[in-house]
């Protein structure tokens, strides 16, 4: 096993690789079965109908390869993104609030310091993507702006979706509709 997990987090020095391998070799069967069920449910489509079956599947866990898509659909973020083409990029092109930008920049280096993808030496460095998502959201939702801790939520969404705009719309769904 690598010292860095698939999301870019470094494993601690005392990480027990033997126990992890023993657990994962058994759990891989479950994950594979679950991934096959999800693939059949999606049938190559990028949509799902909400149902008890989907709810049950979600509660058991969404496989990594389907997680971003399912989150986008179930949260309503996909619909919002499709109904507002170009909106995210317009937010980034607009004039920036200096206080908002300063607050976001303060937290940039604090975001996932143990993640190699958020280090300035990374190529590409996800700090710029994170900055864009947070600035766009701060201008989109002026009532909230930027709050300490949003960097970790947005950072996690970026790691899962691997897509800047989708991360923005998921953050909007979480903060604007799901969490309140």
Short mmCIF file of N, CA, C and O in Angstrom, two decimals, residues 70-178:
data_model
loop_
_atom_site.label_atom_id
_atom_site.label_comp_id
_atom_site.label_asym_id
_atom_site.label_seq_id
_atom_site.Cartn_x
_atom_site.Cartn_y
_atom_site.Cartn_z
N UNK A 70 -24.08 10.71 -8.01
CA UNK A 70 -25.24 10.51 -7.15
C UNK A 70 -25.44 11.71 -6.23
O UNK A 70 -26.58 12.18 -6.05
N UNK A 71 -24.38 12.22 -5.66
CA UNK A 71 -24.50 13.42 -4.83
C UNK A 71 -25.10 14.58 -5.62
O UNK A 71 -25.96 15.31 -5.13
N UNK A 72 -24.61 14.77 -6.85
CA UNK A 72 -25.11 15.86 -7.69
C UNK A 72 -26.60 15.71 -7.96
O UNK A 72 -27.36 16.67 -7.86
N UNK A 73 -27.03 14.49 -8.27
CA UNK A 73 -28.44 14.26 -8.61
C UNK A 73 -29.33 14.39 -7.37
O UNK A 73 -30.31 15.13 -7.38
N UNK A 74 -28.99 13.65 -6.32
CA UNK A 74 -29.85 13.58 -5.14
C UNK A 74 -29.95 14.93 -4.41
O UNK A 74 -31.00 15.28 -3.89
N UNK A 75 -28.88 15.70 -4.42
CA UNK A 75 -28.88 16.99 -3.72
C UNK A 75 -29.61 18.08 -4.49
O UNK A 75 -29.93 19.13 -3.94
N UNK A 76 -29.82 17.87 -5.79
CA UNK A 76 -30.42 18.91 -6.62
C UNK A 76 -29.38 19.81 -7.26
O UNK A 76 -29.71 20.71 -8.03
N UNK A 77 -28.11 19.57 -6.96
CA UNK A 77 -27.03 20.40 -7.51
C UNK A 77 -26.94 20.26 -9.03
O UNK A 77 -26.69 21.26 -9.72
N UNK A 78 -27.17 19.07 -9.55
CA UNK A 78 -27.11 18.84 -10.99
C UNK A 78 -28.16 19.68 -11.71
O UNK A 78 -27.87 20.34 -12.71
N UNK A 79 -29.37 19.69 -11.18
CA UNK A 79 -30.46 20.47 -11.78
C UNK A 79 -30.12 21.96 -11.75
O UNK A 79 -30.29 22.66 -12.75
N UNK A 80 -29.63 22.45 -10.60
CA UNK A 80 -29.27 23.88 -10.50
C UNK A 80 -28.17 24.25 -11.48
O UNK A 80 -28.21 25.31 -12.09
N UNK A 81 -27.17 23.38 -11.61
CA UNK A 81 -26.07 23.66 -12.52
C UNK A 81 -26.58 23.72 -13.97
O UNK A 81 -26.21 24.62 -14.73
N UNK A 82 -27.45 22.78 -14.33
CA UNK A 82 -27.99 22.75 -15.70
C UNK A 82 -28.91 23.94 -15.98
O UNK A 82 -28.98 24.42 -17.11
N UNK A 83 -29.62 24.42 -14.96
CA UNK A 83 -30.53 25.55 -15.13
C UNK A 83 -29.82 26.89 -15.12
O UNK A 83 -30.42 27.92 -15.45
N UNK A 84 -28.54 26.90 -14.73
CA UNK A 84 -27.77 28.15 -14.64
C UNK A 84 -26.43 28.03 -15.36
O UNK A 84 -25.37 28.22 -14.75
N UNK A 85 -26.45 27.76 -16.67
CA UNK A 85 -25.19 27.60 -17.38
C UNK A 85 -24.37 28.90 -17.37
O UNK A 85 -24.92 29.99 -17.57
N UNK A 86 -23.08 28.76 -17.10
CA UNK A 86 -22.19 29.91 -17.10
C UNK A 86 -22.22 30.74 -15.83
O UNK A 86 -21.39 31.64 -15.66
N UNK A 87 -23.15 30.50 -14.95
CA UNK A 87 -23.30 31.31 -13.73
C UNK A 87 -22.05 31.26 -12.85
O UNK A 87 -21.57 32.29 -12.39
N UNK A 88 -21.52 30.07 -12.65
CA UNK A 88 -20.33 29.91 -11.81
C UNK A 88 -19.17 30.75 -12.35
O UNK A 88 -18.51 31.47 -11.60
N UNK A 89 -18.94 30.68 -13.65
CA UNK A 89 -17.82 31.42 -14.25
C UNK A 89 -18.05 32.93 -14.20
O UNK A 89 -17.10 33.69 -14.05
N UNK A 90 -19.30 33.35 -14.29
CA UNK A 90 -19.61 34.78 -14.16
C UNK A 90 -19.27 35.28 -12.76
O UNK A 90 -18.78 36.41 -12.59
N UNK A 91 -19.53 34.45 -11.75
CA UNK A 91 -19.18 34.82 -10.38
C UNK A 91 -17.67 35.02 -10.24
O UNK A 91 -17.22 35.94 -9.55
N UNK A 92 -16.90 34.18 -10.89
CA UNK A 92 -15.43 34.28 -10.80
C UNK A 92 -14.89 35.48 -11.59
O UNK A 92 -13.85 36.03 -11.22
N UNK A 93 -15.59 35.86 -12.65
CA UNK A 93 -15.14 36.97 -13.48
C UNK A 93 -15.53 38.32 -12.88
O UNK A 93 -14.94 39.34 -13.23
N UNK A 94 -16.50 38.33 -11.98
CA UNK A 94 -16.98 39.59 -11.40
C UNK A 94 -16.00 40.20 -10.42
O UNK A 94 -14.96 39.62 -10.09
N UNK A 95 -16.35 41.39 -9.95
CA UNK A 95 -15.51 42.10 -8.98
C UNK A 95 -15.51 41.35 -7.65
O UNK A 95 -16.53 40.79 -7.24
N UNK A 96 -14.36 41.33 -6.99
CA UNK A 96 -14.20 40.56 -5.75
C UNK A 96 -14.30 41.45 -4.52
O UNK A 96 -13.80 42.57 -4.50
N UNK A 97 -14.95 40.92 -3.48
CA UNK A 97 -15.03 41.58 -2.18
C UNK A 97 -13.71 41.33 -1.46
O UNK A 97 -13.36 40.18 -1.18
N UNK A 98 -12.98 42.41 -1.15
CA UNK A 98 -11.65 42.27 -0.55
C UNK A 98 -11.66 41.55 0.80
O UNK A 98 -10.77 40.75 1.08
N UNK A 99 -12.66 41.83 1.64
CA UNK A 99 -12.73 41.16 2.95
C UNK A 99 -12.96 39.66 2.79
O UNK A 99 -12.38 38.86 3.51
N UNK A 100 -13.83 39.31 1.87
CA UNK A 100 -14.11 37.91 1.59
C UNK A 100 -12.84 37.20 1.12
O UNK A 100 -12.48 36.13 1.63
N UNK A 101 -12.15 37.80 0.17
CA UNK A 101 -10.93 37.21 -0.39
C UNK A 101 -9.88 37.04 0.70
O UNK A 101 -9.22 36.00 0.78
N UNK A 102 -9.72 38.04 1.54
CA UNK A 102 -8.72 37.96 2.62
C UNK A 102 -9.04 36.83 3.60
O UNK A 102 -8.15 36.08 4.01
N UNK A 103 -10.31 36.70 3.97
CA UNK A 103 -10.71 35.63 4.90
C UNK A 103 -10.45 34.25 4.29
O UNK A 103 -9.96 33.34 4.98
N UNK A 104 -10.72 34.10 3.01
CA UNK A 104 -10.49 32.83 2.33
C UNK A 104 -9.00 32.53 2.23
O UNK A 104 -8.56 31.41 2.53
N UNK A 105 -8.22 33.53 1.85
CA UNK A 105 -6.77 33.33 1.73
C UNK A 105 -6.13 32.94 3.06
O UNK A 105 -5.17 32.17 3.09
N UNK A 106 -6.68 33.45 4.16
CA UNK A 106 -6.16 33.12 5.49
C UNK A 106 -6.25 31.62 5.75
O UNK A 106 -5.37 31.03 6.37
N UNK A 107 -7.31 30.99 5.27
CA UNK A 107 -7.53 29.57 5.54
C UNK A 107 -6.95 28.63 4.47
O UNK A 107 -6.98 27.41 4.65
N UNK A 108 -6.42 29.15 3.39
CA UNK A 108 -5.93 28.30 2.31
C UNK A 108 -4.89 27.28 2.79
O UNK A 108 -5.02 26.09 2.52
N UNK A 109 -3.86 27.73 3.47
CA UNK A 109 -2.79 26.82 3.90
C UNK A 109 -3.21 25.93 5.06
O UNK A 109 -2.52 24.96 5.37
N UNK A 110 -4.32 26.24 5.70
CA UNK A 110 -4.82 25.43 6.81
C UNK A 110 -5.68 24.26 6.32
O UNK A 110 -6.03 23.38 7.09
N UNK A 111 -6.03 24.28 5.05
CA UNK A 111 -6.93 23.26 4.50
C UNK A 111 -6.17 21.98 4.20
O UNK A 111 -5.28 21.97 3.35
N UNK A 112 -6.52 20.92 4.90
CA UNK A 112 -5.94 19.60 4.70
C UNK A 112 -4.41 19.64 4.55
O UNK A 112 -3.86 19.26 3.52
N UNK A 113 -3.71 20.07 5.61
CA UNK A 113 -2.24 20.13 5.52
C UNK A 113 -1.59 18.75 5.31
O UNK A 113 -0.47 18.68 4.83
N UNK A 114 -2.34 17.68 5.64
CA UNK A 114 -1.79 16.34 5.45
C UNK A 114 -2.23 15.72 4.12
O UNK A 114 -2.09 14.53 3.89
N UNK A 115 -2.73 16.56 3.22
CA UNK A 115 -3.15 16.09 1.90
C UNK A 115 -2.17 16.63 0.86
O UNK A 115 -2.01 17.84 0.72
N UNK A 116 -1.56 15.72 0.11
CA UNK A 116 -0.54 16.13 -0.86
C UNK A 116 -1.12 16.95 -2.01
O UNK A 116 -0.40 17.73 -2.64
N UNK A 117 -2.40 16.81 -2.29
CA UNK A 117 -3.03 17.52 -3.41
C UNK A 117 -3.30 18.99 -3.09
O UNK A 117 -3.53 19.79 -4.00
N UNK A 118 -3.28 19.35 -1.80
CA UNK A 118 -3.53 20.74 -1.41
C UNK A 118 -2.24 21.49 -1.07
O UNK A 118 -2.29 22.64 -0.65
N UNK A 119 -1.12 20.85 -1.25
CA UNK A 119 0.17 21.52 -1.00
C UNK A 119 0.55 22.37 -2.20
O UNK A 119 0.25 22.04 -3.34
N UNK A 120 1.24 23.47 -1.92
CA UNK A 120 1.65 24.37 -3.00
C UNK A 120 2.57 23.68 -4.00
O UNK A 120 2.66 24.09 -5.15
N UNK A 121 3.24 22.63 -3.57
CA UNK A 121 4.17 21.91 -4.46
C UNK A 121 3.45 20.90 -5.36
O UNK A 121 4.07 20.33 -6.26
N UNK A 122 2.16 20.67 -5.11
CA UNK A 122 1.40 19.70 -5.91
C UNK A 122 1.19 20.21 -7.33
O UNK A 122 1.10 21.42 -7.57
N UNK A 123 1.08 19.28 -8.27
CA UNK A 123 0.82 19.65 -9.65
C UNK A 123 -0.30 18.77 -10.20
O UNK A 123 -0.07 17.60 -10.47
N UNK A 124 -1.50 19.27 -10.32
CA UNK A 124 -1.93 20.63 -9.98
C UNK A 124 -2.20 20.77 -8.49
O UNK A 124 -2.54 19.80 -7.82
N UNK A 125 -2.06 21.98 -8.02
CA UNK A 125 -2.36 22.29 -6.62
C UNK A 125 -3.84 22.64 -6.51
O UNK A 125 -4.33 23.51 -7.22
N UNK A 126 -4.55 21.94 -5.63
CA UNK A 126 -6.00 22.16 -5.49
C UNK A 126 -6.35 23.42 -4.70
O UNK A 126 -7.52 23.75 -4.59
N UNK A 127 -5.34 24.11 -4.18
CA UNK A 127 -5.63 25.35 -3.46
C UNK A 127 -6.29 26.39 -4.36
O UNK A 127 -7.19 27.10 -3.92
N UNK A 128 -5.86 26.48 -5.60
CA UNK A 128 -6.47 27.45 -6.52
C UNK A 128 -7.93 27.09 -6.81
O UNK A 128 -8.80 27.96 -6.83
N UNK A 129 -8.19 25.81 -7.00
CA UNK A 129 -9.56 25.35 -7.22
C UNK A 129 -10.41 25.65 -6.00
O UNK A 129 -11.54 26.16 -6.12
N UNK A 130 -9.89 25.37 -4.82
CA UNK A 130 -10.59 25.65 -3.57
C UNK A 130 -10.88 27.14 -3.43
O UNK A 130 -12.00 27.54 -3.08
N UNK A 131 -9.90 27.96 -3.72
CA UNK A 131 -10.07 29.42 -3.67
C UNK A 131 -11.22 29.85 -4.58
O UNK A 131 -12.10 30.60 -4.17
N UNK A 132 -11.22 29.35 -5.81
CA UNK A 132 -12.28 29.72 -6.77
C UNK A 132 -13.66 29.33 -6.25
O UNK A 132 -14.60 30.13 -6.32
N UNK A 133 -13.80 28.11 -5.75
CA UNK A 133 -15.10 27.63 -5.26
C UNK A 133 -15.58 28.50 -4.10
O UNK A 133 -16.74 28.92 -4.06
N UNK A 134 -14.69 28.82 -3.17
CA UNK A 134 -15.08 29.60 -2.00
C UNK A 134 -15.40 31.05 -2.35
O UNK A 134 -16.35 31.63 -1.81
N UNK A 135 -14.61 31.65 -3.23
CA UNK A 135 -14.88 33.03 -3.64
C UNK A 135 -16.21 33.10 -4.40
O UNK A 135 -17.04 33.98 -4.14
N UNK A 136 -16.43 32.17 -5.31
CA UNK A 136 -17.68 32.14 -6.07
C UNK A 136 -18.86 31.97 -5.12
O UNK A 136 -19.87 32.66 -5.25
N UNK A 137 -18.74 31.06 -4.16
CA UNK A 137 -19.84 30.84 -3.23
C UNK A 137 -20.08 32.07 -2.36
O UNK A 137 -21.22 32.45 -2.12
N UNK A 138 -19.01 32.70 -1.90
CA UNK A 138 -19.15 33.91 -1.09
C UNK A 138 -19.88 35.02 -1.81
O UNK A 138 -20.65 35.77 -1.21
N UNK A 139 -19.66 35.14 -3.11
CA UNK A 139 -20.36 36.15 -3.90
C UNK A 139 -21.77 35.69 -4.29
O UNK A 139 -22.66 36.52 -4.46
N UNK A 140 -21.95 34.41 -4.39
CA UNK A 140 -23.27 33.85 -4.71
C UNK A 140 -24.22 34.00 -3.53
O UNK A 140 -25.38 34.40 -3.70
N UNK A 141 -23.75 33.68 -2.34
CA UNK A 141 -24.58 33.75 -1.14
C UNK A 141 -23.99 34.79 -0.20
O UNK A 141 -23.26 34.46 0.73
N UNK A 142 -24.31 36.03 -0.45
CA UNK A 142 -23.72 37.13 0.32
C UNK A 142 -24.14 37.10 1.79
O UNK A 142 -23.42 37.60 2.66
N UNK A 143 -25.28 36.53 2.09
CA UNK A 143 -25.75 36.43 3.48
C UNK A 143 -24.82 35.54 4.31
O UNK A 143 -24.61 35.78 5.50
N UNK A 144 -24.27 34.53 3.69
CA UNK A 144 -23.33 33.62 4.38
C UNK A 144 -21.90 34.07 4.13
O UNK A 144 -21.09 34.11 5.06
N UNK A 145 -21.59 34.42 2.89
CA UNK A 145 -20.22 34.80 2.55
C UNK A 145 -19.29 33.62 2.72
O UNK A 145 -19.46 32.57 2.12
N UNK A 146 -18.29 33.81 3.59
CA UNK A 146 -17.36 32.72 3.91
C UNK A 146 -17.29 32.59 5.42
O UNK A 146 -17.14 33.57 6.13
N UNK A 147 -17.41 31.36 5.88
CA UNK A 147 -17.29 31.07 7.31
C UNK A 147 -16.16 30.06 7.50
O UNK A 147 -15.98 29.17 6.67
N UNK A 148 -15.44 30.22 8.61
CA UNK A 148 -14.36 29.29 8.90
C UNK A 148 -14.90 27.87 8.91
O UNK A 148 -15.95 27.59 9.47
N UNK A 149 -14.21 26.97 8.26
CA UNK A 149 -14.63 25.58 8.17
C UNK A 149 -15.21 25.23 6.81
O UNK A 149 -15.23 24.06 6.42
N UNK A 150 -15.69 26.22 6.08
CA UNK A 150 -16.23 25.96 4.74
C UNK A 150 -15.13 25.44 3.82
O UNK A 150 -15.41 24.69 2.88
N UNK A 151 -13.88 25.80 4.11
CA UNK A 151 -12.75 25.34 3.30
C UNK A 151 -12.64 23.82 3.33
O UNK A 151 -12.33 23.19 2.33
N UNK A 152 -12.91 23.21 4.49
CA UNK A 152 -12.82 21.75 4.59
C UNK A 152 -13.97 21.07 3.85
O UNK A 152 -13.78 20.04 3.21
N UNK A 153 -15.15 21.64 3.94
CA UNK A 153 -16.30 21.08 3.23
C UNK A 153 -16.06 21.16 1.72
O UNK A 153 -16.19 20.17 1.00
N UNK A 154 -15.70 22.36 1.26
CA UNK A 154 -15.45 22.54 -0.17
C UNK A 154 -14.27 21.69 -0.64
O UNK A 154 -14.31 21.10 -1.72
N UNK A 155 -13.23 21.60 0.17
CA UNK A 155 -12.07 20.79 -0.18
C UNK A 155 -12.43 19.33 -0.35
O UNK A 155 -11.99 18.67 -1.30
N UNK A 156 -13.25 18.83 0.54
CA UNK A 156 -13.69 17.44 0.44
C UNK A 156 -14.53 17.24 -0.83
O UNK A 156 -14.35 16.25 -1.54
N UNK A 157 -15.40 18.18 -1.13
CA UNK A 157 -16.21 18.07 -2.35
C UNK A 157 -15.33 18.06 -3.59
O UNK A 157 -15.60 17.33 -4.55
N UNK A 158 -14.27 18.85 -3.58
CA UNK A 158 -13.33 18.89 -4.70
C UNK A 158 -12.63 17.55 -4.87
O UNK A 158 -12.47 17.04 -5.98
N UNK A 159 -12.24 16.95 -3.75
CA UNK A 159 -11.58 15.64 -3.81
C UNK A 159 -12.51 14.56 -4.38
O UNK A 159 -12.07 13.67 -5.10
N UNK A 160 -13.78 14.64 -4.05
CA UNK A 160 -14.75 13.64 -4.51
C UNK A 160 -15.14 13.87 -5.97
O UNK A 160 -15.12 12.95 -6.78
N UNK A 161 -15.51 15.10 -6.31
CA UNK A 161 -16.01 15.37 -7.66
C UNK A 161 -14.90 15.52 -8.69
O UNK A 161 -15.13 15.28 -9.87
N UNK A 162 -13.74 16.00 -8.25
CA UNK A 162 -12.64 16.33 -9.16
C UNK A 162 -13.09 17.35 -10.20
O UNK A 162 -12.60 17.38 -11.33
N UNK A 163 -14.05 18.19 -9.79
CA UNK A 163 -14.62 19.16 -10.72
C UNK A 163 -14.98 20.43 -9.94
O UNK A 163 -15.77 20.39 -9.00
N UNK A 164 -14.41 21.54 -10.35
CA UNK A 164 -14.58 22.81 -9.66
C UNK A 164 -16.03 23.28 -9.63
O UNK A 164 -16.57 23.62 -8.58
N UNK A 165 -16.68 23.30 -10.77
CA UNK A 165 -18.05 23.81 -10.84
C UNK A 165 -19.03 22.90 -10.09
O UNK A 165 -19.92 23.37 -9.38
N UNK A 166 -18.87 21.59 -10.22
CA UNK A 166 -19.74 20.67 -9.48
C UNK A 166 -19.56 20.86 -7.97
O UNK A 166 -20.53 20.80 -7.22
N UNK A 167 -18.33 21.10 -7.54
CA UNK A 167 -18.08 21.33 -6.12
C UNK A 167 -18.81 22.58 -5.64
O UNK A 167 -19.37 22.60 -4.54
N UNK A 168 -18.80 23.62 -6.46
CA UNK A 168 -19.53 24.85 -6.13
C UNK A 168 -21.02 24.56 -5.95
O UNK A 168 -21.64 24.97 -4.96
N UNK A 169 -21.62 23.85 -6.91
CA UNK A 169 -23.05 23.58 -6.85
C UNK A 169 -23.41 22.65 -5.70
O UNK A 169 -24.48 22.78 -5.08
N UNK A 170 -22.53 21.71 -5.37
CA UNK A 170 -22.76 20.84 -4.21
C UNK A 170 -22.67 21.65 -2.91
O UNK A 170 -23.47 21.45 -1.99
N UNK A 171 -21.71 22.56 -2.84
CA UNK A 171 -21.59 23.42 -1.66
C UNK A 171 -22.84 24.27 -1.50
O UNK A 171 -23.37 24.41 -0.39
N UNK A 172 -23.35 24.77 -2.61
CA UNK A 172 -24.60 25.56 -2.58
C UNK A 172 -25.76 24.70 -2.09
O UNK A 172 -26.57 25.15 -1.28
N UNK A 173 -25.85 23.47 -2.56
CA UNK A 173 -26.93 22.57 -2.13
C UNK A 173 -26.82 22.29 -0.63
O UNK A 173 -27.83 22.33 0.09
N UNK A 174 -25.62 22.03 -0.16
CA UNK A 174 -25.42 21.73 1.26
C UNK A 174 -25.75 22.92 2.15
O UNK A 174 -26.54 22.81 3.09
N UNK A 175 -25.14 24.05 1.85
CA UNK A 175 -25.30 25.22 2.72
C UNK A 175 -26.62 25.92 2.51
O UNK A 175 -27.25 26.39 3.45
N UNK A 176 -27.06 25.97 1.25
CA UNK A 176 -28.28 26.73 0.93
C UNK A 176 -29.58 25.99 1.16
O UNK A 176 -30.60 26.60 1.50
N UNK A 177 -29.56 24.64 1.01
CA UNK A 177 -30.82 23.91 1.11
C UNK A 177 -30.81 22.77 2.13
O UNK A 177 -31.76 22.58 2.86
N UNK A 178 -29.75 21.99 2.15
CA UNK A 178 -29.75 20.78 2.98
C UNK A 178 -29.50 21.08 4.46
O UNK A 178 -30.25 20.62 5.33
#
